[in-house]
Amino acid sequence: MTPRVKRNLLTTGRVLLLALFLLGVLLPIYWMAVTSFKPHAEVINAQNITYFPQTFTLENYNQLFSMYDYGQMIKNSLIVSSSTGLVVTLLSILGGYALARYNFRGKSSMLLFFLITQMIPGILVIIPLFILFTNAKIINTHLSLFLFYLVTNLPFCVITMRSFFERIPYTLEEAASVDGCTKWQTLFRIVLPVMFPGIVAVFVFAFIGAWNELIAGTIFINTPDMWTVPVGLKSLIGKYDVKWGVLMAGGILALLPTAIMFAVMQRFVVEGLTAGAVKG
Amino acid sequence: MDTTLLIFLLVVVVLFVIGFLLLRHYEKQNNNAARRLKLAAQPYAFIGPVLILLLLAFGWPLINSFIMAFQNYKLTAPNAIRFNGLDNFQKLFDDSDIWLIITNSFVYVIVSVLGQFLLGMILALALRRKFRGRGVYQALVFLPWAFSAFVIGLIFRWSFNGEYGVINDLLVKMGLITEKIAWLGTPGLSLLVVILAMIWMGVPFFAIMILAALQSIPADVYEAADMDGCGPIRRYFAITLPYIKPTIIMTLLLRTIWIFNSFDLIVVITGGGPANFSQTLPSYMYTKAFSSYDFGLAAALGVLLIVILGVYAVFFLRVTKYNKAGDF
Amino acid sequence: MFRKLLAILLVLMLTVPMALVSAESVSLRFIDVSPSPARQEYFEKTFAKFKEETGITVNYESVPWDDAANKLTVLGTSNQLPDVMTTWAGWLGQFTSAGWVRPLSPYTKGTEDQYADTVTKLVWKGENELYGDTYTVPDGMMVKGVFVRKDWAAEEGLDLDPHKGWTYAQYFDAVYKLTNKEKNGYGTSFRGARGAFDPLFVYLQSFTGGKAYADDGKALFNSPECVAAYKTWNDLYLNSAAPKDAINWGFIEMVDNFTGGLTGTLINDSEVAATCIANMKDDQWMVMPMPKSDVDGKIYNTVNSPYAYSISTHSKHPDEAWKLIEFLTRPDNNIEYCKLTGLIPIRKEVGDDPFYGPDGYYATFMQQINDPAMVVPCAFGPFSYTDMHQGMMHEEMQKYLLGRQDAETSLNNVAKELETRMIDYLAANPGSKVEQPKGLSD
């Protein structure tokens, strides 16, 4: 096999692989989208499953907006999720840096504590927090959700950030401090730019974590005008009726903001930084 | 946005600015004693905010769980709260299906984590080199991550429905099966559907984490390797893998814990059925404890999970020599 | 300098949020556990009227049905339950033993004659037998019926007359006849997952005269006849009168598969009529009453309210809360509510809406609740059984359906567990008695 043939084979394999992945991802989403354009009778027709709407309708989307203030829900979700993403990222950078670059007393037990917070059943945490929030009179506010998402996403993000820091060779920092940079300068000018993809990944993680959370959304929020998207979607499942079409329409629309965010963010995650920047 | 949140965010930002100014202020001092103190205090200052927040939120629930786990603590019997030794733990295992459920838990965790990890790694490697339309491709392929678990659960439950599900319809039309398969009604298959949904949801996460790690490998390392005449496979194991190892290890560990504990997909798709064949330890015991208002039992489950996962975490970190992974 | 600034900020951080929350005037909190835009609109409109009449403000809160039990549990443990709650009857065992709901007899005493017999003779009598007092005021009533594909039945030449009714033997026969695998049609929307035991329990009690336990707490529904009945019931699945998939069907699949044209019959609450009206043509479906017992010819059927009103013990204004419940269940408001939600009004006057008339969709349901032969069988018990309802009850049945254990063992496992709890309850509550079946003629 000549190197050329080999390379062609590799490329073909790679394209095929990527196509397969795309297919696997898009099929369920396609199914959602198609369903959202079908009338209910066609959706639940077991005798004839249609792969494209026989009767194309926007009725589900109409219903979604006439029944609920769906725009308000998206707004609530955006506010809470972006605040969470932002603050979690900031705090994780600091915490992750400490865990990666220092040896200090209590470090192992701190790590263990972070891990343990991920193991305890959520409801056992929610009940005491609910009492706390009630006393602070912040039930049914964005703040209560934000605080909950902050503490539930922090442990994971700090640990992840630590692993990103650890991948940056320490020599990079040493070189900088020899050049007379202060710690803070080193952090901001040298280290953070190199690990920018990781920072973006952590932000996205915290954002999505808050965007999709359901339980706290139902417990800390009392009135429909404060509902986040998942809570609103969940309310479409009634005791006696499930509105499939509307649910799928809501699911598709809930996807749009995150899809846009992915489209913008993926560039940072992927392109990362060239070696030149590291040297500079 | 409510004002309280706005104020809170402002306060956080201002605190950061103050912290920054403080640090600059101390950096400039040349006093030796102050410098040493500063050095010792630095890590605590960095991690302080995180630690305080987490202690405030999780400290009491954790302590309280450890107390309740050894108590007869039922909401339906508020006057009969007393210590009862290991009764709660005994009750947890007092079930004829317990071994089935334990087996399910391990199958569920191991297959889901490995599936997500391997597919995520392959996807990340395939995406690494630039090609036309990569941006759009990525935006699409990462989408499953943006769904909430219960929407994914519903899609899968519905698509795999034996009668009106699209999967059976597709398989019949392609001539792969003649008789419709009762996916959610057959032992083994129902757990498989849950695992598939879990993998579908989690691959983008692994791919993004690994991709982010891959992107910060300095290019000159590869240049050096190319000069040494390394093949792609050797290059992968000699350079790529060691570089991203810390990320992989932590991601695997955290995801294992997370997947083990998460049961929304199970509840939505199969409800553990049929006859507990897709039930896992947390989903089963949690439902049992919580729906009988037995918080002692729920707390005992929490303690049990902490012990199991704690042992796993320590073991995992030992085996992977995590603390050495950063040095190379 | 820095320290000062920091201190000020910290103080601000703590005090400002508090100050921003303005002092509240006296008002009630109301939670709906099954919100829909239509319901929310109705409640908010009615609350506005209520404020006009009484000056009391009511704040509307809600939580999606699927998460309602969780939310109320958290609210209950934190002493934060709203003043008035919509409550599902299945939660009452837990709520009463946790002491979260207030006895309503001081308020209802003397007003009984205003309510329909279904409320006083069935629901309230049941609550008094089970929990020792009245704890809820129904929002509306619903009974079960058998939804049937009218067109399929005509094709098979089945003679189904709601007025004549049918026996269980005739019902099973019809299910088998409606099964036509060539046309991809099955006889029944068999329920195999959560809630599977509920209709079965009613069927089993048609062999025991509607009783679940003997006076000493011993279970009656696992007698040899009942084991045979357990087999007959499950044969519907084992003999393929339902799809193989049905072993994992919950409420959603049962209803979707009936309205979607896969199954010929569906046993469910009258509320499902609304779904049928919305999704099927009028000549496609009809409602038959629940089958008569093969033993004594009586109709055993449950009568419930989906989201009854209750007052929490955390309420600081129970009298105002009661005023609100009274207002919500006033004939005009109640009839409006019931039409909206497809329920049967709880007051004696039903109005003259054709909806509830002999030609309306609810004719069969109305006929049943006026039938002297209808008997409400006993509930699972006065104790908390949600954990069994969420697990063991249908899991044991699934094990039988999968051939992993025989019918006797399956039924006995459930019966023994319920029996143990019943006997424990009787021992722990001296003076308490086992619930008896109830009829409107009692």
Short mmCIF file of C-alpha atoms in Angstrom, two decimals, chain B residues 3-4 7-8 10-12 14-15 18 21-22 25-26 75-78 95-97 154 157-158 160-164 179-187 190 267 269-277 279 284 286-293 295, chain C residues 2 5-6 9-10 12-13 16-18 20-21 69-70 72-74 77 91 93-95 97-100 181 184 186 193-194 237 243-245 247-253 256-257 262 384-388 390-391 394-396 398-399 402 404 421:
data_model
loop_
_atom_site.label_atom_id
_atom_site.label_comp_id
_atom_site.label_asym_id
_atom_site.label_seq_id
_atom_site.Cartn_x
_atom_site.Cartn_y
_atom_site.Cartn_z
CA THR B 3 -32.99 42.53 41.60
CA THR B 4 -31.61 40.19 44.21
CA ILE B 7 -27.13 42.49 43.21
CA PHE B 8 -25.63 39.14 43.99
CA LEU B 10 -22.58 42.53 41.12
CA VAL B 11 -21.25 41.61 44.54
CA VAL B 12 -19.41 38.62 43.09
CA VAL B 14 -16.84 43.46 42.92
CA LEU B 15 -15.35 40.84 45.22
CA ILE B 18 -11.15 43.61 45.26
CA LEU B 21 -6.43 44.60 43.82
CA LEU B 22 -5.47 42.95 47.10
CA HIS B 25 -1.12 45.25 46.46
CA TYR B 26 0.70 42.39 48.20
CA LEU B 75 -42.36 11.46 58.26
CA THR B 76 -45.45 9.37 58.78
CA ALA B 77 -44.43 8.68 62.38
CA PRO B 78 -43.00 12.00 63.58
CA ASP B 95 -35.37 -7.77 49.11
CA SER B 96 -35.54 -10.84 46.95
CA ASP B 97 -34.53 -8.94 43.83
CA LEU B 154 -39.52 10.49 26.49
CA ARG B 157 -39.52 5.57 25.47
CA TRP B 158 -41.69 6.59 22.60
CA PHE B 160 -38.83 2.14 21.29
CA ASN B 161 -42.49 1.51 21.98
CA GLY B 162 -43.21 -1.93 20.59
CA GLU B 163 -46.34 -0.94 18.72
CA TYR B 164 -46.25 2.66 17.67
CA GLU B 179 -42.07 -9.76 14.39
CA LYS B 180 -42.22 -6.54 16.37
CA ILE B 181 -39.86 -6.50 19.34
CA ALA B 182 -41.22 -5.53 22.74
CA TRP B 183 -38.14 -3.48 23.61
CA LEU B 184 -39.40 -2.09 26.88
CA GLY B 185 -41.26 -5.25 27.86
CA THR B 186 -38.43 -7.75 27.57
CA PRO B 187 -35.87 -8.42 30.29
CA SER B 190 -35.31 -2.63 28.44
CA VAL B 267 -37.70 6.39 35.69
CA ILE B 269 -38.14 5.20 30.02
CA THR B 270 -38.91 1.97 31.83
CA GLY B 271 -39.76 2.79 35.42
CA GLY B 272 -37.36 -0.05 36.23
CA GLY B 273 -39.50 -2.60 34.47
CA PRO B 274 -40.35 -5.17 33.54
CA ALA B 275 -40.18 -6.76 36.98
CA ASN B 276 -37.06 -4.80 38.05
CA PHE B 277 -35.01 -5.91 35.05
CA GLN B 279 -33.82 -1.20 37.97
CA TYR B 284 -34.97 1.33 43.28
CA TYR B 286 -34.63 5.88 46.41
CA THR B 287 -38.15 5.34 45.11
CA LYS B 288 -38.82 2.85 47.86
CA ALA B 289 -37.49 5.06 50.64
CA PHE B 290 -38.90 8.31 49.41
CA SER B 291 -42.35 7.10 48.49
CA SER B 292 -42.76 5.55 51.92
CA TYR B 293 -41.62 8.83 53.52
CA PHE B 295 -36.05 9.45 55.41
CA PHE C 2 -10.05 47.10 51.80
CA LEU C 5 -15.09 48.01 51.85
CA LEU C 6 -15.37 44.28 52.18
CA LEU C 9 -20.24 44.75 50.78
CA LEU C 10 -20.93 41.73 52.92
CA LEU C 12 -25.14 44.80 51.70
CA MET C 13 -25.13 41.29 50.34
CA VAL C 16 -30.47 44.16 50.57
CA PRO C 17 -32.29 41.01 49.45
CA MET C 18 -34.25 41.00 52.70
CA LEU C 20 -36.36 44.12 48.86
CA VAL C 21 -38.98 41.67 49.93
CA ALA C 69 -45.63 14.51 45.19
CA ASN C 70 -41.97 15.48 45.56
CA LEU C 72 -45.43 18.63 48.57
CA THR C 73 -43.12 16.35 50.52
CA VAL C 74 -40.44 19.02 50.65
CA THR C 77 -41.11 18.63 55.87
CA TRP C 91 -51.64 10.84 49.13
CA GLY C 93 -52.69 8.08 53.91
CA GLN C 94 -49.29 9.74 54.13
CA PHE C 95 -50.56 13.26 54.64
CA SER C 97 -50.19 10.20 59.29
CA ALA C 98 -47.60 12.94 58.86
CA GLY C 99 -50.18 15.39 60.23
CA TRP C 100 -50.08 17.75 57.27
CA LYS C 181 -53.95 -9.46 14.78
CA ASN C 184 -52.99 -5.08 13.97
CA TYR C 186 -55.72 -5.82 20.08
CA ALA C 193 -46.68 -1.11 34.68
CA ARG C 194 -47.32 1.40 37.43
CA TYR C 237 -51.95 -10.47 28.22
CA PRO C 243 -49.48 -6.37 22.69
CA LYS C 244 -46.37 -7.94 24.24
CA ASP C 245 -45.19 -4.43 24.95
CA ILE C 247 -46.22 -5.32 30.21
CA ASN C 248 -44.48 -1.96 30.47
CA TRP C 249 -47.45 0.25 29.70
CA GLY C 250 -48.41 2.98 32.07
CA PHE C 251 -51.20 5.47 31.73
CA ILE C 252 -49.72 7.25 28.68
CA GLU C 253 -49.41 4.16 26.52
CA ASP C 256 -52.46 6.70 23.38
CA ASN C 257 -52.91 3.19 22.05
CA LEU C 262 -54.39 -0.06 18.32
CA SER C 384 -49.21 4.48 53.61
CA TYR C 385 -48.84 2.19 50.58
CA THR C 386 -47.31 4.50 47.97
CA ASP C 387 -44.05 2.55 47.99
CA MET C 388 -45.94 -0.65 47.10
CA GLN C 390 -44.78 2.48 42.92
CA GLY C 391 -43.12 -0.90 42.93
CA HIS C 394 -47.01 -4.31 39.50
CA GLU C 395 -43.57 -5.88 39.80
CA GLU C 396 -45.05 -9.04 41.30
CA GLN C 398 -44.86 -8.62 35.87
CA LYS C 399 -42.93 -11.54 37.30
CA LEU C 402 -42.83 -13.09 32.38
CA ARG C 404 -40.74 -16.11 36.52
CA ARG C 421 -49.53 -3.47 57.25
#
